PDB file of C-alpha atoms in Angstrom:
ATOM      1  CA  UNK S   1     -41.789 -45.482   6.543  1.00 46.00           C
ATOM      2  CA  UNK S   2     -42.892 -42.023   7.353  1.00 54.00           C
ATOM      3  CA  UNK S   3     -39.257 -40.576   7.028  1.00 67.00           C
ATOM      4  CA  UNK S   4     -36.332 -40.881   4.645  1.00 89.00           C
ATOM      5  CA  UNK S   5     -33.772 -43.198   6.053  1.00 90.00           C
ATOM      6  CA  UNK S   6     -31.194 -40.543   6.436  1.00 92.00           C
ATOM      7  CA  UNK S   7     -33.686 -38.413   8.714  1.00 95.00           C
ATOM      8  CA  UNK S   8     -34.679 -41.623  10.511  1.00 95.00           C
ATOM      9  CA  UNK S   9     -30.948 -42.159  11.408  1.00 95.00           C
ATOM     10  CA  UNK S  10     -30.723 -38.433  12.679  1.00 96.00           C
ATOM     11  CA  UNK S  11     -33.915 -39.063  14.818  1.00 97.00           C
ATOM     12  CA  UNK S  12     -32.057 -42.231  16.257  1.00 98.00           C
ATOM     13  CA  UNK S  13     -28.884 -40.067  16.837  1.00 97.00           C
ATOM     14  CA  UNK S  14     -31.106 -37.611  19.008  1.00 98.00           C
ATOM     15  CA  UNK S  15     -32.589 -40.643  20.835  1.00 98.00           C
ATOM     16  CA  UNK S  16     -29.018 -41.865  21.361  1.00 98.00           C
ATOM     17  CA  UNK S  17     -27.916 -38.563  22.662  1.00 98.00           C
ATOM     18  CA  UNK S  18     -30.937 -38.360  25.192  1.00 98.00           C
ATOM     19  CA  UNK S  19     -30.017 -41.913  26.469  1.00 98.00           C
ATOM     20  CA  UNK S  20     -26.466 -40.949  26.900  1.00 98.00           C
ATOM     21  CA  UNK S  21     -27.244 -38.673  29.710  1.00 98.00           C
ATOM     22  CA  UNK S  22     -28.317 -41.452  32.265  1.00 98.00           C
ATOM     23  CA  UNK S  23     -25.479 -43.705  30.887  1.00 98.00           C
ATOM     24  CA  UNK S  24     -22.895 -41.115  31.605  1.00 97.00           C
ATOM     25  CA  UNK S  25     -24.626 -40.345  34.966  1.00 98.00           C
ATOM     26  CA  UNK S  26     -24.057 -44.003  35.998  1.00 97.00           C
ATOM     27  CA  UNK S  27     -20.657 -44.057  34.394  1.00 97.00           C
ATOM     28  CA  UNK S  28     -19.524 -41.465  36.637  1.00 96.00           C
ATOM     29  CA  UNK S  29     -20.952 -42.857  39.703  1.00 97.00           C
ATOM     30  CA  UNK S  30     -20.005 -45.683  42.021  1.00 96.00           C
ATOM     31  CA  UNK S  31     -22.189 -48.233  40.371  1.00 95.00           C
ATOM     32  CA  UNK S  32     -22.076 -52.043  40.707  1.00 94.00           C
ATOM     33  CA  UNK S  33     -22.712 -54.650  37.895  1.00 95.00           C
ATOM     34  CA  UNK S  34     -24.964 -57.519  37.979  1.00 94.00           C
ATOM     35  CA  UNK S  35     -25.018 -60.689  36.140  1.00 92.00           C
ATOM     36  CA  UNK S  36     -27.562 -61.898  33.586  1.00 90.00           C
ATOM     37  CA  UNK S  37     -28.726 -65.428  33.234  1.00 87.00           C
ATOM     38  CA  UNK S  38     -26.108 -65.660  30.385  1.00 86.00           C
ATOM     39  CA  UNK S  39     -23.550 -64.576  32.636  1.00 90.00           C
ATOM     40  CA  UNK S  40     -22.930 -61.471  31.022  1.00 90.00           C
ATOM     41  CA  UNK S  41     -22.958 -58.097  32.872  1.00 93.00           C
ATOM     42  CA  UNK S  42     -25.560 -55.469  33.158  1.00 95.00           C
ATOM     43  CA  UNK S  43     -25.707 -52.300  34.889  1.00 96.00           C
ATOM     44  CA  UNK S  44     -28.279 -49.462  35.683  1.00 96.00           C
ATOM     45  CA  UNK S  45     -27.058 -47.616  32.750  1.00 97.00           C
ATOM     46  CA  UNK S  46     -28.200 -50.462  30.422  1.00 96.00           C
ATOM     47  CA  UNK S  47     -31.780 -50.311  31.932  1.00 96.00           C
ATOM     48  CA  UNK S  48     -32.017 -46.628  32.056  1.00 97.00           C
ATOM     49  CA  UNK S  49     -30.821 -45.959  28.443  1.00 98.00           C
ATOM     50  CA  UNK S  50     -33.346 -48.922  27.237  1.00 97.00           C
ATOM     51  CA  UNK S  51     -36.349 -47.401  28.891  1.00 97.00           C
ATOM     52  CA  UNK S  52     -35.755 -44.002  27.266  1.00 98.00           C
ATOM     53  CA  UNK S  53     -34.851 -45.475  23.813  1.00 98.00           C
ATOM     54  CA  UNK S  54     -37.859 -47.745  23.770  1.00 97.00           C
ATOM     55  CA  UNK S  55     -40.193 -44.848  24.723  1.00 98.00           C
ATOM     56  CA  UNK S  56     -38.832 -42.683  21.962  1.00 98.00           C
ATOM     57  CA  UNK S  57     -38.758 -45.384  19.335  1.00 98.00           C
ATOM     58  CA  UNK S  58     -42.615 -46.008  20.073  1.00 97.00           C
ATOM     59  CA  UNK S  59     -43.275 -42.493  19.480  1.00 97.00           C
ATOM     60  CA  UNK S  60     -41.226 -42.197  16.515  1.00 97.00           C
ATOM     61  CA  UNK S  61     -42.222 -45.567  14.776  1.00 96.00           C
ATOM     62  CA  UNK S  62     -45.510 -46.739  16.478  1.00 96.00           C
ATOM     63  CA  UNK S  63     -46.369 -50.445  15.860  1.00 94.00           C
ATOM     64  CA  UNK S  64     -42.909 -51.235  14.686  1.00 96.00           C
ATOM     65  CA  UNK S  65     -41.614 -53.856  17.176  1.00 96.00           C
ATOM     66  CA  UNK S  66     -38.342 -53.359  19.059  1.00 96.00           C
ATOM     67  CA  UNK S  67     -36.024 -55.941  19.854  1.00 94.00           C
ATOM     68  CA  UNK S  68     -33.993 -54.743  22.893  1.00 94.00           C
ATOM     69  CA  UNK S  69     -31.473 -56.530  24.629  1.00 87.00           C
ATOM     70  CA  UNK S  70     -32.176 -55.967  28.428  1.00 87.00           C
ATOM     71  CA  UNK S  71     -35.927 -56.556  27.589  1.00 83.00           C
ATOM     72  CA  UNK S  72     -35.356 -59.778  25.747  1.00 77.00           C
ATOM     73  CA  UNK S  73     -33.370 -60.924  28.840  1.00 80.00           C
ATOM     74  CA  UNK S  74     -36.349 -60.147  30.885  1.00 74.00           C
ATOM     75  CA  UNK S  75     -38.558 -62.228  28.624  1.00 73.00           C
ATOM     76  CA  UNK S  76     -40.195 -59.386  26.398  1.00 77.00           C
ATOM     77  CA  UNK S  77     -39.908 -61.128  22.996  1.00 78.00           C
ATOM     78  CA  UNK S  78     -42.011 -59.341  20.394  1.00 76.00           C
ATOM     79  CA  UNK S  79     -42.960 -60.696  17.200  1.00 82.00           C
ATOM     80  CA  UNK S  80     -40.740 -59.374  14.501  1.00 81.00           C
ATOM     81  CA  UNK S  81     -41.443 -59.807  10.998  1.00 87.00           C
ATOM     82  CA  UNK S  82     -39.797 -58.068   8.063  1.00 93.00           C
ATOM     83  CA  UNK S  83     -39.388 -54.851   9.804  1.00 95.00           C
ATOM     84  CA  UNK S  84     -38.257 -54.273  13.316  1.00 96.00           C
ATOM     85  CA  UNK S  85     -36.036 -52.174  15.467  1.00 97.00           C
ATOM     86  CA  UNK S  86     -32.851 -53.428  17.083  1.00 96.00           C
ATOM     87  CA  UNK S  87     -31.449 -51.854  20.322  1.00 97.00           C
ATOM     88  CA  UNK S  88     -28.531 -52.513  22.405  1.00 96.00           C
ATOM     89  CA  UNK S  89     -28.435 -49.711  25.085  1.00 97.00           C
ATOM     90  CA  UNK S  90     -25.054 -49.901  26.275  1.00 97.00           C
ATOM     91  CA  UNK S  91     -22.909 -52.306  23.768  1.00 96.00           C
ATOM     92  CA  UNK S  92     -19.511 -52.896  25.500  1.00 95.00           C
ATOM     93  CA  UNK S  93     -20.859 -53.402  29.062  1.00 93.00           C
ATOM     94  CA  UNK S  94     -17.599 -55.011  30.096  1.00 94.00           C
ATOM     95  CA  UNK S  95     -15.699 -52.024  28.774  1.00 96.00           C
ATOM     96  CA  UNK S  96     -18.197 -49.660  30.449  1.00 97.00           C
ATOM     97  CA  UNK S  97     -17.527 -51.339  33.910  1.00 96.00           C
ATOM     98  CA  UNK S  98     -13.813 -51.045  33.376  1.00 96.00           C
ATOM     99  CA  UNK S  99     -14.522 -47.234  32.586  1.00 95.00           C
ATOM    100  CA  UNK S 100     -12.126 -47.546  29.521  1.00 95.00           C
ATOM    101  CA  UNK S 101     -14.711 -45.631  27.367  1.00 93.00           C
ATOM    102  CA  UNK S 102     -15.071 -48.344  24.633  1.00 96.00           C
ATOM    103  CA  UNK S 103     -18.899 -48.601  24.624  1.00 97.00           C
ATOM    104  CA  UNK S 104     -21.748 -47.512  22.346  1.00 98.00           C
ATOM    105  CA  UNK S 105     -25.241 -46.974  22.080  1.00 98.00           C
ATOM    106  CA  UNK S 106     -26.809 -48.746  19.099  1.00 98.00           C
ATOM    107  CA  UNK S 107     -30.209 -48.463  17.170  1.00 98.00           C
ATOM    108  CA  UNK S 108     -31.172 -49.799  14.028  1.00 97.00           C
ATOM    109  CA  UNK S 109     -34.095 -50.215  11.751  1.00 97.00           C
ATOM    110  CA  UNK S 110     -34.137 -53.668   9.944  1.00 97.00           C
ATOM    111  CA  UNK S 111     -36.053 -54.379   7.178  1.00 96.00           C
ATOM    112  CA  UNK S 112     -36.109 -57.867   5.341  1.00 96.00           C
ATOM    113  CA  UNK S 113     -32.949 -58.834   7.418  1.00 94.00           C
ATOM    114  CA  UNK S 114     -30.938 -55.902   6.351  1.00 95.00           C
ATOM    115  CA  UNK S 115     -30.213 -52.799   8.694  1.00 96.00           C
ATOM    116  CA  UNK S 116     -31.420 -49.707   6.510  1.00 96.00           C
ATOM    117  CA  UNK S 117     -31.079 -47.095   9.194  1.00 96.00           C
ATOM    118  CA  UNK S 118     -29.232 -46.834  12.232  1.00 97.00           C
ATOM    119  CA  UNK S 119     -26.951 -45.090  14.849  1.00 97.00           C
ATOM    120  CA  UNK S 120     -23.996 -46.202  16.642  1.00 97.00           C
ATOM    121  CA  UNK S 121     -23.361 -43.445  19.384  1.00 97.00           C
ATOM    122  CA  UNK S 122     -20.040 -43.453  21.009  1.00 94.00           C
TER     123      UNK S 122
END
């Protein structure tokens, strides 16, 4: 790891802040929800935030695989060994759709099955 864990968590927070911009743009628009194969909802906010997050994480931690909810649903399933990134671009999509404010953007670095640095951005 090139950065101490606390610094990495701060970088994750910066990425979440950047991803929050399109999330809130969608939130304040007249968006429609779609349904994934597992019948859970997805919105444009999920997709737009995940694209930003994955791009920034690839710059920050090149070579570290990222397991991200919407990409996984689309069939992108990277080999994750002992070290990987876990991303949920809008955790609480049902709440997002209800516009009750009860959703988060989540990023974590997992090592040996344990989250060691992360950000939950509300």
